[in-house]
Short mmCIF file of C-alpha atoms and ligand atoms in Angstrom, two decimals:
data_model
loop_
_atom_site.label_atom_id
_atom_site.label_comp_id
_atom_site.label_asym_id
_atom_site.label_seq_id
_atom_site.Cartn_x
_atom_site.Cartn_y
_atom_site.Cartn_z
CA MET A 178 7.49 -51.97 48.21
CA PRO A 179 9.02 -49.13 46.20
CA ASP A 180 10.91 -46.80 48.49
CA ALA A 181 12.12 -43.47 47.17
CA THR A 182 14.78 -43.30 49.86
CA HIS A 183 16.73 -46.23 48.33
CA PRO A 184 18.57 -45.40 45.13
CA GLN A 185 17.74 -47.45 42.08
CA THR A 186 14.68 -49.09 43.60
CA ALA A 187 12.91 -50.96 40.83
CA ILE A 188 9.21 -50.18 40.46
CA HIS A 189 6.97 -52.62 38.57
CA HIS A 190 3.21 -53.27 38.44
CA LEU A 191 0.63 -54.27 41.00
CA ILE A 192 -1.77 -56.79 39.47
CA GLY A 193 -4.16 -59.04 41.37
CA GLY A 194 -2.82 -57.69 44.66
CA THR A 195 0.80 -58.71 44.03
CA THR A 196 3.85 -57.20 42.40
CA VAL A 197 4.26 -58.32 38.81
CA GLU A 198 7.66 -57.66 37.28
CA SER A 199 7.81 -56.09 33.87
CA THR A 200 9.70 -57.93 31.16
CA SER A 201 9.80 -55.06 28.68
CA GLY A 202 13.36 -54.00 29.38
CA ARG A 203 12.11 -50.45 28.83
CA THR A 204 12.57 -48.15 31.82
CA SER A 205 12.11 -44.56 32.91
CA PRO A 206 14.21 -42.86 35.61
CA VAL A 207 12.58 -41.42 38.75
CA PHE A 208 14.40 -38.49 40.37
CA ASN A 209 14.45 -36.68 43.65
CA PRO A 210 13.99 -33.18 42.20
CA ALA A 211 15.49 -31.57 45.30
CA THR A 212 18.85 -33.28 44.77
CA GLY A 213 18.78 -34.10 41.08
CA GLU A 214 19.62 -37.72 41.90
CA GLN A 215 17.92 -40.70 40.35
CA THR A 216 16.23 -42.61 43.15
CA ALA A 217 14.30 -45.32 41.34
CA THR A 218 13.82 -46.99 37.99
CA LEU A 219 10.33 -47.44 36.68
CA HIS A 220 9.75 -50.49 34.47
CA LEU A 221 7.34 -49.75 31.65
CA ALA A 222 4.62 -52.23 30.73
CA THR A 223 4.36 -54.24 27.55
CA VAL A 224 1.04 -54.67 25.75
CA ASP A 225 0.84 -58.22 27.16
CA GLU A 226 1.29 -56.92 30.70
CA VAL A 227 -1.50 -54.39 30.21
CA ASP A 228 -3.69 -57.19 28.81
CA ALA A 229 -2.94 -59.33 31.87
CA ALA A 230 -3.99 -56.46 34.17
CA ILE A 231 -7.23 -56.02 32.20
CA GLU A 232 -8.04 -59.73 32.24
CA ASN A 233 -7.40 -59.87 35.98
CA ALA A 234 -9.57 -56.81 36.57
CA LYS A 235 -12.36 -58.21 34.40
CA ALA A 236 -12.53 -61.37 36.51
CA ALA A 237 -12.50 -59.32 39.71
CA ALA A 238 -15.22 -56.96 38.41
CA ALA A 239 -17.59 -59.86 37.71
CA ASP A 240 -17.71 -60.71 41.44
CA TRP A 241 -17.16 -57.25 42.85
CA ARG A 242 -20.34 -55.77 41.35
CA HIS A 243 -22.39 -58.28 43.38
CA VAL A 244 -20.70 -57.47 46.69
CA SER A 245 -23.25 -55.67 48.86
CA ILE A 246 -23.23 -51.91 49.22
CA ALA A 247 -22.82 -52.43 52.96
CA ARG A 248 -19.60 -54.40 52.45
CA ARG A 249 -18.25 -51.99 49.83
CA THR A 250 -18.91 -49.12 52.23
CA LYS A 251 -17.12 -50.86 55.10
CA LEU A 252 -14.06 -51.44 52.94
CA MET A 253 -14.11 -47.83 51.78
CA TYR A 254 -14.15 -46.65 55.40
CA ALA A 255 -11.19 -48.95 56.16
CA PHE A 256 -9.31 -47.51 53.17
CA ARG A 257 -10.10 -43.98 54.30
CA ASN A 258 -8.75 -44.68 57.78
CA LEU A 259 -5.58 -46.31 56.46
CA VAL A 260 -4.86 -43.38 54.14
CA GLU A 261 -5.37 -40.97 57.02
CA ALA A 262 -3.16 -43.04 59.35
CA ASN A 263 -0.43 -43.14 56.67
CA ALA A 264 -0.83 -39.56 55.46
CA GLY A 265 2.63 -38.58 56.71
CA GLU A 266 4.30 -41.49 54.94
CA LEU A 267 2.36 -40.81 51.74
CA ALA A 268 3.31 -37.13 51.87
CA LYS A 269 7.00 -38.00 52.30
CA LYS A 270 7.01 -40.35 49.32
CA LEU A 271 5.10 -37.83 47.27
CA SER A 272 7.41 -34.96 48.15
CA ALA A 273 10.54 -37.04 47.53
CA GLU A 274 9.61 -37.62 43.88
CA HIS A 275 7.46 -34.59 43.07
CA GLY A 276 9.40 -31.98 45.02
CA LYS A 277 6.46 -30.14 46.60
CA VAL A 278 6.91 -29.22 50.26
CA GLU A 279 5.60 -31.79 52.72
CA SER A 280 2.94 -29.48 54.17
CA ASP A 281 1.55 -29.08 50.65
CA ALA A 282 1.81 -32.83 50.08
CA LEU A 283 -0.18 -33.40 53.27
CA GLY A 284 -2.81 -30.99 51.95
CA GLU A 285 -2.97 -33.03 48.75
CA VAL A 286 -3.55 -36.23 50.74
CA ALA A 287 -6.28 -34.49 52.76
CA ARG A 288 -8.08 -33.41 49.58
CA GLY A 289 -7.82 -36.98 48.32
CA ILE A 290 -9.35 -38.32 51.53
CA GLU A 291 -12.39 -36.11 50.90
CA ASN A 292 -13.07 -38.14 47.78
CA ILE A 293 -12.87 -41.43 49.69
CA GLU A 294 -15.28 -39.96 52.25
CA PHE A 295 -17.72 -39.06 49.48
CA ALA A 296 -17.56 -42.65 48.23
CA CYS A 297 -18.28 -43.91 51.77
CA GLY A 298 -21.75 -42.47 51.19
CA ILE A 299 -22.23 -44.34 47.92
CA ALA A 300 -25.48 -45.93 49.13
CA ASP A 301 -27.17 -42.57 48.85
CA GLN A 302 -25.77 -41.95 45.35
CA LEU A 303 -26.99 -45.34 44.07
CA LYS A 304 -30.56 -45.14 45.30
CA GLY A 305 -32.11 -44.80 41.87
CA SER A 306 -35.73 -43.71 41.47
CA TYR A 307 -39.15 -45.31 41.28
CA ASN A 308 -42.55 -44.44 39.89
CA GLU A 309 -45.43 -46.51 41.15
CA SER A 310 -48.40 -47.09 38.81
CA ALA A 311 -47.00 -45.46 35.69
CA ALA A 312 -49.90 -47.39 34.11
CA THR A 313 -52.37 -49.71 35.82
CA GLY A 314 -50.29 -52.38 37.55
CA VAL A 315 -47.14 -51.03 35.92
CA ASP A 316 -44.19 -49.60 37.86
CA VAL A 317 -41.15 -47.92 36.29
CA TYR A 318 -37.84 -47.56 38.05
CA SER A 319 -34.30 -46.53 37.27
CA VAL A 320 -31.09 -48.04 38.59
CA ARG A 321 -27.44 -47.34 37.84
CA GLN A 322 -25.09 -50.26 37.20
CA PRO A 323 -21.29 -50.42 36.99
CA LEU A 324 -19.51 -50.46 33.64
CA GLY A 325 -17.01 -53.24 34.40
CA VAL A 326 -13.32 -52.41 33.98
CA VAL A 327 -12.44 -48.71 33.92
CA ALA A 328 -9.03 -47.05 33.62
CA GLY A 329 -7.42 -43.89 34.95
CA ILE A 330 -4.38 -42.12 33.50
CA THR A 331 -2.97 -39.51 35.83
CA PRO A 332 -0.48 -36.59 35.77
CA PHE A 333 2.67 -36.02 37.82
CA ASN A 334 1.50 -32.96 39.68
CA PHE A 335 -0.99 -34.63 42.06
CA PRO A 336 0.16 -38.26 42.24
CA VAL A 337 -2.12 -39.09 45.20
CA MET A 338 -5.05 -36.71 44.88
CA VAL A 339 -5.87 -37.23 41.20
CA PRO A 340 -5.97 -41.06 41.47
CA LEU A 341 -8.30 -40.47 44.43
CA TRP A 342 -10.51 -38.28 42.23
CA MET A 343 -11.21 -41.50 40.33
CA ILE A 344 -10.65 -44.73 42.32
CA PRO A 345 -13.14 -44.28 45.21
CA ASN A 346 -16.21 -43.56 43.07
CA ALA A 347 -15.26 -46.09 40.39
CA VAL A 348 -14.80 -48.88 42.93
CA ALA A 349 -17.67 -47.97 45.24
CA THR A 350 -20.06 -48.12 42.28
CA GLY A 351 -18.93 -51.70 41.56
CA ASN A 352 -16.22 -51.36 38.91
CA ALA A 353 -12.65 -52.66 38.83
CA PHE A 354 -10.11 -49.90 38.24
CA ILE A 355 -6.76 -49.90 36.43
CA LEU A 356 -4.48 -47.01 37.31
CA LYS A 357 -1.70 -45.84 34.99
CA PRO A 358 0.12 -43.24 37.09
CA SER A 359 2.60 -40.67 35.83
CA GLU A 360 6.00 -42.23 35.24
CA LYS A 361 7.64 -39.27 37.00
CA ASP A 362 6.47 -39.93 40.58
CA PRO A 363 4.99 -43.44 40.88
CA SER A 364 5.93 -44.38 44.47
CA ALA A 365 3.11 -42.53 46.24
CA PRO A 366 0.35 -44.02 44.02
CA MET A 367 1.93 -47.48 44.45
CA PHE A 368 1.81 -47.03 48.21
CA LEU A 369 -1.80 -45.88 47.93
CA ALA A 370 -2.63 -49.10 46.07
CA GLU A 371 -0.98 -51.13 48.82
CA LEU A 372 -3.14 -49.37 51.42
CA PHE A 373 -6.16 -50.16 49.28
CA HIS A 374 -5.37 -53.87 49.43
CA GLU A 375 -4.54 -53.69 53.11
CA ALA A 376 -8.05 -52.30 53.64
CA GLY A 377 -9.40 -55.66 52.44
CA PHE A 378 -10.59 -54.99 48.89
CA PRO A 379 -10.44 -58.17 46.77
CA PRO A 380 -7.37 -58.56 44.53
CA GLY A 381 -7.91 -57.19 41.02
CA VAL A 382 -10.43 -54.52 42.01
CA LEU A 383 -7.52 -52.07 41.74
CA ASN A 384 -4.56 -52.87 39.49
CA VAL A 385 -1.66 -50.51 38.82
CA VAL A 386 0.15 -50.66 35.51
CA ASN A 387 3.25 -48.52 35.21
CA GLY A 388 4.04 -47.38 31.74
CA ASP A 389 4.05 -44.80 29.01
CA LYS A 390 2.22 -44.28 25.72
CA VAL A 391 2.35 -48.04 24.99
CA SER A 392 0.24 -48.79 28.08
CA VAL A 393 -2.08 -45.85 27.55
CA ASP A 394 -2.77 -46.79 23.94
CA ARG A 395 -3.49 -50.39 24.92
CA LEU A 396 -5.92 -49.30 27.63
CA LEU A 397 -7.66 -47.05 25.11
CA GLU A 398 -8.05 -49.73 22.46
CA HIS A 399 -8.81 -52.82 24.57
CA PRO A 400 -12.50 -53.76 24.24
CA ASP A 401 -12.78 -54.83 27.90
CA VAL A 402 -11.92 -51.34 29.18
CA LYS A 403 -15.26 -49.57 29.20
CA ALA A 404 -14.26 -46.07 30.30
CA ALA A 405 -11.15 -43.92 30.66
CA SER A 406 -10.60 -41.01 33.02
CA PHE A 407 -7.65 -38.79 32.19
CA VAL A 408 -6.03 -35.76 33.78
CA GLY A 409 -3.02 -34.10 32.16
CA SER A 410 -1.99 -31.61 29.49
CA THR A 411 -4.40 -30.40 26.81
CA PRO A 412 -2.79 -32.04 23.74
CA ILE A 413 -2.75 -35.45 25.46
CA ALA A 414 -6.27 -34.94 26.89
CA LYS A 415 -7.55 -34.29 23.38
CA TYR A 416 -5.72 -37.36 22.08
CA ILE A 417 -7.12 -39.55 24.88
CA TYR A 418 -10.64 -38.28 24.28
CA GLU A 419 -10.50 -38.83 20.53
CA THR A 420 -8.79 -42.24 20.71
CA GLY A 421 -10.93 -43.56 23.55
CA SER A 422 -14.15 -42.34 21.95
CA ALA A 423 -13.18 -43.79 18.58
CA ASN A 424 -12.81 -47.13 20.38
CA GLY A 425 -16.31 -46.85 21.80
CA LYS A 426 -15.35 -45.89 25.34
CA ARG A 427 -16.76 -43.37 27.70
CA VAL A 428 -14.04 -40.73 28.23
CA GLN A 429 -13.58 -37.81 30.58
CA ALA A 430 -10.29 -36.00 29.87
CA LEU A 431 -9.24 -32.98 31.88
CA GLY A 432 -6.58 -30.82 30.23
CA GLY A 433 -4.32 -27.87 30.99
CA ALA A 434 -5.09 -24.38 32.17
CA LYS A 435 -4.20 -20.71 32.18
CA ASN A 436 -6.10 -19.31 35.12
CA HIS A 437 -6.77 -15.58 35.40
CA MET A 438 -7.39 -13.59 38.56
CA ILE A 439 -8.99 -10.20 38.06
CA VAL A 440 -8.09 -7.62 40.70
CA MET A 441 -10.55 -4.73 40.78
CA PRO A 442 -9.55 -1.22 41.91
CA ASP A 443 -11.64 -1.65 45.09
CA ALA A 444 -9.99 -4.98 46.05
CA ASP A 445 -8.24 -5.51 49.36
CA ILE A 446 -4.67 -5.32 48.00
CA ASP A 447 -3.14 -7.36 50.83
CA LEU A 448 -5.70 -10.12 50.42
CA ALA A 449 -5.21 -10.15 46.63
CA ALA A 450 -1.41 -10.11 46.86
CA ASP A 451 -1.35 -12.93 49.43
CA ALA A 452 -3.67 -14.94 47.22
CA ALA A 453 -1.67 -14.25 44.05
CA VAL A 454 1.60 -15.33 45.67
CA SER A 455 0.28 -18.56 47.16
CA ALA A 456 -1.74 -19.45 44.05
CA ALA A 457 1.01 -18.62 41.55
CA TYR A 458 4.04 -20.04 43.35
CA GLY A 459 2.62 -22.76 45.61
CA SER A 460 3.85 -26.17 44.46
CA ALA A 461 6.21 -24.25 42.12
CA GLY A 462 3.23 -23.28 39.97
CA GLU A 463 2.73 -26.93 39.00
CA ARG A 464 -1.00 -26.92 39.69
CA CYS A 465 -3.78 -26.93 37.15
CA MET A 466 -5.56 -24.38 39.35
CA ALA A 467 -2.47 -22.16 39.76
CA ILE A 468 -3.00 -18.50 38.98
CA SER A 469 -0.93 -17.68 35.89
CA VAL A 470 -2.29 -14.25 35.03
CA ALA A 471 -3.17 -11.40 37.38
CA VAL A 472 -5.44 -9.03 35.50
CA ALA A 473 -4.99 -5.61 37.11
CA VAL A 474 -7.90 -3.28 36.46
CA GLY A 475 -7.16 0.46 36.33
CA ASP A 476 -4.90 2.03 38.92
CA VAL A 477 -4.69 -1.09 41.09
CA ALA A 478 -1.74 -2.32 38.98
CA ASP A 479 1.19 -0.45 40.58
CA PRO A 480 0.26 -1.11 44.22
CA LEU A 481 -0.61 -4.73 43.37
CA VAL A 482 2.73 -5.39 41.65
CA ASP A 483 4.56 -3.76 44.59
CA ALA A 484 2.66 -5.85 47.13
CA ILE A 485 3.31 -9.10 45.22
CA ARG A 486 7.00 -8.30 44.80
CA ALA A 487 7.38 -7.56 48.53
CA ARG A 488 5.91 -10.95 49.39
CA MET A 489 8.04 -12.79 46.83
CA GLU A 490 11.21 -11.57 48.49
CA LYS A 491 10.21 -13.40 51.67
CA LEU A 492 9.51 -16.78 50.03
CA THR A 493 11.80 -19.58 51.16
CA ILE A 494 12.66 -22.01 48.38
CA GLY A 495 14.20 -25.35 49.31
CA ALA A 496 13.83 -29.10 49.56
CA GLY A 497 10.34 -30.39 50.27
CA ASP A 498 11.44 -32.20 53.44
CA ASP A 499 12.85 -29.01 54.98
CA PRO A 500 10.06 -27.58 57.16
CA ALA A 501 11.34 -24.06 56.42
CA SER A 502 10.68 -24.44 52.67
CA GLU A 503 7.59 -22.81 51.20
CA MET A 504 8.29 -23.83 47.61
CA GLY A 505 10.23 -26.78 46.24
CA PRO A 506 11.94 -27.57 42.93
CA LEU A 507 10.32 -28.31 39.59
CA ILE A 508 9.65 -31.89 38.56
CA THR A 509 12.56 -32.34 36.10
CA ARG A 510 15.62 -30.53 34.84
CA GLU A 511 13.89 -30.14 31.46
CA ALA A 512 10.81 -28.58 33.09
CA ARG A 513 13.03 -26.13 34.99
CA ASP A 514 14.89 -25.11 31.82
CA ARG A 515 11.67 -24.80 29.83
CA VAL A 516 10.10 -22.50 32.41
CA ALA A 517 13.28 -20.40 32.64
CA GLY A 518 13.13 -20.09 28.86
CA TYR A 519 9.68 -18.52 29.08
CA VAL A 520 10.96 -15.80 31.43
CA GLY A 521 13.64 -14.95 28.86
CA ALA A 522 11.06 -14.99 26.07
CA GLY A 523 8.87 -12.57 28.04
CA ALA A 524 11.78 -10.16 28.45
CA ASP A 525 12.69 -10.45 24.76
CA ALA A 526 9.08 -9.75 23.78
CA GLY A 527 9.14 -6.45 25.69
CA ALA A 528 7.46 -7.34 28.97
CA THR A 529 8.92 -6.00 32.23
CA VAL A 530 10.55 -8.74 34.31
CA VAL A 531 9.96 -7.34 37.81
CA VAL A 532 11.45 -10.37 39.56
CA ASP A 533 13.59 -12.79 37.54
CA GLY A 534 13.60 -16.31 38.98
CA ARG A 535 16.68 -17.14 36.93
CA ASP A 536 18.71 -14.84 39.21
CA ALA A 537 18.15 -17.07 42.23
CA SER A 538 21.06 -19.36 42.98
CA PHE A 539 20.91 -22.73 44.67
CA ASP A 540 23.90 -24.61 46.01
CA ASN A 541 22.88 -28.08 44.85
CA ASP A 542 21.93 -29.97 41.69
CA GLY A 543 18.19 -29.96 42.36
CA PHE A 544 15.75 -28.71 39.73
CA PHE A 545 15.21 -25.38 41.48
CA LEU A 546 14.16 -22.12 39.89
CA GLY A 547 13.34 -18.86 41.62
CA VAL A 548 9.95 -17.18 41.34
CA SER A 549 9.27 -14.72 38.52
CA LEU A 550 6.87 -11.79 38.16
CA ILE A 551 6.39 -10.38 34.67
CA ASP A 552 4.48 -7.12 34.22
CA HIS A 553 3.08 -5.38 31.13
CA VAL A 554 2.40 -8.73 29.48
CA THR A 555 0.31 -8.62 26.30
CA THR A 556 -1.82 -11.38 24.84
CA ASP A 557 0.49 -12.06 21.89
CA MET A 558 3.48 -13.03 24.06
CA SER A 559 4.33 -16.71 24.62
CA VAL A 560 4.27 -16.16 28.40
CA TYR A 561 0.58 -15.42 27.92
CA THR A 562 -0.40 -17.81 25.13
CA ASP A 563 1.25 -20.96 26.57
CA GLU A 564 0.68 -22.96 29.72
CA ILE A 565 4.05 -22.45 31.46
CA PHE A 566 3.35 -24.73 34.45
CA GLY A 567 6.01 -23.19 36.66
CA PRO A 568 6.54 -20.37 39.19
CA VAL A 569 5.83 -17.49 36.81
CA LEU A 570 3.08 -14.92 37.33
CA CYS A 571 2.17 -12.57 34.49
CA VAL A 572 0.42 -9.25 35.03
CA VAL A 573 -1.83 -7.95 32.27
CA ARG A 574 -3.03 -4.38 32.78
CA VAL A 575 -6.53 -3.51 31.57
CA ASP A 576 -8.74 -0.43 31.88
CA SER A 577 -12.02 -2.06 32.86
CA TYR A 578 -13.79 -5.11 34.29
CA ASP A 579 -15.27 -5.80 30.84
CA GLU A 580 -11.80 -6.00 29.31
CA GLY A 581 -10.74 -8.45 32.01
CA VAL A 582 -13.75 -10.70 31.50
CA GLN A 583 -13.17 -10.59 27.75
CA LEU A 584 -9.57 -11.81 28.24
CA ILE A 585 -10.91 -14.85 30.07
CA ALA A 586 -13.50 -15.45 27.35
CA ASP A 587 -10.90 -15.19 24.59
CA ASN A 588 -8.51 -17.61 26.31
CA PRO A 589 -8.69 -21.16 24.94
CA TRP A 590 -8.56 -22.67 28.44
CA GLY A 591 -11.37 -22.39 30.97
CA ASN A 592 -10.35 -24.29 34.07
CA GLY A 593 -10.63 -21.66 36.80
CA ALA A 594 -11.03 -17.88 37.09
CA ALA A 595 -11.12 -15.59 40.10
CA ILE A 596 -12.01 -12.03 40.98
CA PHE A 597 -10.92 -9.92 43.91
CA THR A 598 -13.33 -7.12 44.75
CA ARG A 599 -15.20 -5.65 47.69
CA ASP A 600 -18.30 -5.06 45.60
CA GLY A 601 -21.04 -7.71 45.70
CA GLY A 602 -22.58 -6.55 42.44
CA THR A 603 -19.29 -6.94 40.55
CA ALA A 604 -18.74 -10.36 42.13
CA ARG A 605 -22.23 -11.44 41.15
CA ARG A 606 -21.73 -10.31 37.55
CA PHE A 607 -18.43 -12.20 37.45
CA GLN A 608 -19.88 -15.46 38.69
CA ASP A 609 -22.37 -15.25 35.85
CA GLU A 610 -20.05 -14.02 33.11
CA ALA A 611 -16.72 -15.79 33.81
CA ASP A 612 -16.08 -18.24 30.96
CA ALA A 613 -14.60 -21.01 33.14
CA GLY A 614 -15.78 -24.14 34.91
CA MET A 615 -14.67 -23.15 38.41
CA VAL A 616 -14.94 -19.60 39.69
CA GLY A 617 -13.54 -17.96 42.81
CA ILE A 618 -14.77 -14.81 44.50
CA ASN A 619 -11.92 -13.51 46.67
CA VAL A 620 -10.64 -17.12 46.48
CA PRO A 621 -7.73 -17.68 44.09
CA ILE A 622 -7.89 -21.48 43.73
CA PRO A 623 -11.59 -22.32 43.60
CA VAL A 624 -11.25 -26.10 43.85
CA PRO A 625 -14.61 -27.68 44.65
CA VAL A 626 -14.95 -29.97 47.64
CA GLY A 627 -15.41 -33.74 47.22
CA TYR A 628 -19.22 -33.52 47.11
CA HIS A 629 -19.24 -31.11 44.17
CA SER A 630 -17.50 -32.11 40.95
CA PHE A 631 -14.28 -30.80 39.42
CA GLY A 632 -13.67 -29.74 35.86
CA GLY A 633 -13.10 -26.81 33.55
CA TRP A 634 -14.54 -25.65 30.27
CA LYS A 635 -13.17 -25.25 26.74
CA ASP A 636 -9.69 -26.80 26.24
CA SER A 637 -9.53 -27.75 29.91
CA LEU A 638 -12.08 -30.55 29.50
CA PHE A 639 -12.81 -33.04 26.74
CA GLY A 640 -15.96 -35.05 27.33
CA ASP A 641 -19.12 -33.96 29.05
CA THR A 642 -18.63 -35.29 32.57
CA THR A 643 -16.39 -33.61 35.11
CA MET A 644 -14.55 -35.56 37.77
CA TYR A 645 -15.46 -36.89 41.22
CA GLY A 646 -18.54 -36.05 43.29
CA PRO A 647 -21.96 -36.71 41.72
CA GLU A 648 -20.64 -36.43 38.14
CA GLY A 649 -18.00 -39.06 38.94
CA VAL A 650 -20.70 -41.47 40.08
CA ARG A 651 -22.63 -40.82 36.90
CA PHE A 652 -19.53 -41.37 34.75
CA TYR A 653 -18.74 -44.77 36.27
CA THR A 654 -22.30 -46.10 36.05
CA ARG A 655 -24.88 -46.54 33.33
CA GLY A 656 -28.58 -46.14 33.74
CA LYS A 657 -31.09 -48.94 33.34
CA VAL A 658 -34.80 -48.29 33.35
CA LEU A 659 -37.05 -51.17 34.37
CA THR A 660 -40.73 -51.47 33.63
CA SER A 661 -42.64 -54.17 35.48
CA ARG A 662 -46.26 -55.21 35.30
CA TRP A 663 -47.93 -57.26 38.00
CA PRO A 664 -51.67 -57.81 37.62
CA ASP A 665 -53.71 -57.54 40.78
CA PRO A 666 -53.67 -61.01 42.46
CA SER A 667 -57.45 -60.92 42.73
CA GLU A 668 -57.52 -61.19 38.88
CA SER A 669 -55.29 -64.27 38.79
CA GLN A 670 -56.53 -67.42 37.05
CA VAL A 671 -54.95 -69.40 39.88
CA ASP A 672 -56.64 -69.17 43.26
CA LEU A 673 -54.13 -67.26 45.40
CA GLY A 674 -56.59 -66.87 48.25
CA PHE A 675 -57.59 -63.28 47.40
CA PRO A 676 -61.29 -62.40 47.07
CA LYS A 677 -62.19 -62.09 43.36
CA ASN A 678 -63.04 -58.62 42.04
CA SER A 679 -66.66 -58.58 40.99
P1 NAD B 131 0.94 -35.16 30.60
O1 NAD B 131 -0.18 -34.87 29.69
O2 NAD B 131 2.32 -35.05 30.06
O3 NAD B 131 0.83 -36.65 31.19
C1 NAD B 131 -0.34 -37.11 31.81
C2 NAD B 131 -0.44 -38.63 31.64
O4 NAD B 131 -0.49 -38.94 30.25
C3 NAD B 131 0.76 -39.39 32.22
O5 NAD B 131 0.30 -40.55 32.87
C4 NAD B 131 1.57 -39.74 30.99
O6 NAD B 131 2.29 -40.94 31.14
C5 NAD B 131 0.53 -39.87 29.89
N1 NAD B 131 1.03 -39.48 28.57
C6 NAD B 131 1.95 -38.52 28.28
N2 NAD B 131 2.16 -38.45 26.97
C7 NAD B 131 1.35 -39.37 26.39
C8 NAD B 131 1.12 -39.76 25.03
N3 NAD B 131 1.75 -39.18 24.01
N4 NAD B 131 0.22 -40.73 24.81
C9 NAD B 131 -0.43 -41.33 25.81
N5 NAD B 131 -0.24 -40.99 27.12
C10 NAD B 131 0.63 -40.03 27.41
O7 NAD B 131 0.76 -34.21 31.89
P2 NAD B 131 1.74 -34.00 33.11
O8 NAD B 131 2.93 -33.23 32.65
O9 NAD B 131 1.96 -35.27 33.83
O10 NAD B 131 0.83 -33.07 34.05
C11 NAD B 131 0.76 -31.68 33.92
C12 NAD B 131 -0.42 -31.27 33.06
O11 NAD B 131 -1.63 -31.77 33.64
C13 NAD B 131 -0.61 -29.76 33.01
O12 NAD B 131 -0.97 -29.41 31.70
C14 NAD B 131 -1.76 -29.50 33.97
O13 NAD B 131 -2.50 -28.33 33.72
C15 NAD B 131 -2.58 -30.72 33.75
N6 NAD B 131 -3.47 -30.97 34.89
C16 NAD B 131 -4.79 -30.70 34.71
C17 NAD B 131 -5.67 -30.90 35.76
C18 NAD B 131 -7.13 -30.59 35.59
O14 NAD B 131 -7.87 -30.89 36.51
N7 NAD B 131 -7.57 -30.04 34.49
C19 NAD B 131 -5.20 -31.38 36.98
C20 NAD B 131 -3.84 -31.68 37.11
C21 NAD B 131 -2.98 -31.47 36.04
#
């Protein structure tokens, strides 16, 4: 079992319920971002290894789809309980390779469990529908059937939760699933897959292939993979959508984000500042639902910036396994340097760097960066136009609500948007007018629960189905409509014992 606490642990694939060693000779280092040390080596799959995983999954899917809903549900409950019982261990592994603080990692596991719980109720989702007597003696009914083998390609920032956005619904609906996790933090998803097998699911119903573009491209072109779910950055999401679709697959590809939070002049400043700080800097800003832009309307700007700055000074940054830490390091040295570069670019472009995260010093080699607050940002600056994906909050000052809503509409991304106001009428207008897939009213990270579905608009989603919840079930199944005709037995030529109609 891969263990992030042992340096140079080799991580391979999990196919047919057992570890399969890669022969590619190609590897990718896995780091502990809090120390900067390499803790494991990930072995990247060859095309043949991906093919072997697909073939194994195809054989498993043929049987799995006929396993009763009752049995599938029982196994899903067992999986749910094992994940809950091992939540602490999962969170530790996750934090050791991602860097997020363990309390946040535990929150991620909890959100993942919600998706397993939704799949425990799959019987209700698969009920189908029935019309009696559509014509005389004719009934019409609809059922949903699994696709076969489906694949998921996931990002580094939620190595447990995002696979759980996909696996429970895909498997509960009767498919076999192949997971290609991020190469940056693979140990937690590998452990998750082990728990899945421990729950009693048949081998091959979930295979994990570790790899890079070679594996992803093979999954996208192989004819036996019927659908691909992707979560990651916008350029790759677009590529996955176009390549998968061109190969005749169903694709749902969730991309990047630049989430705005409008703060109205009547907002509760303390509530808004608390929300901005936790949503911008939690998990070092490496969340697709992080707030990147606070849009300050009118004279709320000065008190809002002051309140955010005051809270930033109290933030404790440190290793994820230190209970005192509120924010951990970034995922890689390169990510840290890239984000720091944006702060410099903001200053060079004429924005006011209120708090400069580059000034923070850390006495170790971890990939740490302090938190930054940049005021007077304009829409032509790279800190505004690009997804920074780090602990940087920009403040854009506008004169009116309309200007704020227009900023959101003009932004290419549309994952989430929030408003802070005490006025119900303004909130109601915003929920109607916000050009984003997930909207928060006095809630900065409006992530839907497991029984609604998750996904943005515009460049945050390629494909027409969002992830998990009811839309997830729809994505992993295809509809079949049956029409049956059974003449009344009294009209039968054979004597079935019914009185003949006269
Ligand atoms: P990424 O796009 O770099 O990688 C995601 C996955 O794609 C990984 O498994 C990776 O191995 C694979 N990949 C990378 N380059 C590839 C290529 N050229 N061809 C084929 N596959 C490739 O994303 P990341 O850095 O791991 O994650 C951060 C990004 O994910 C951010 O942009 C963030 O906003 C986004 N994200 C979005 C959501 C959402 O719900 N919309 C959720 C989480 C993260």
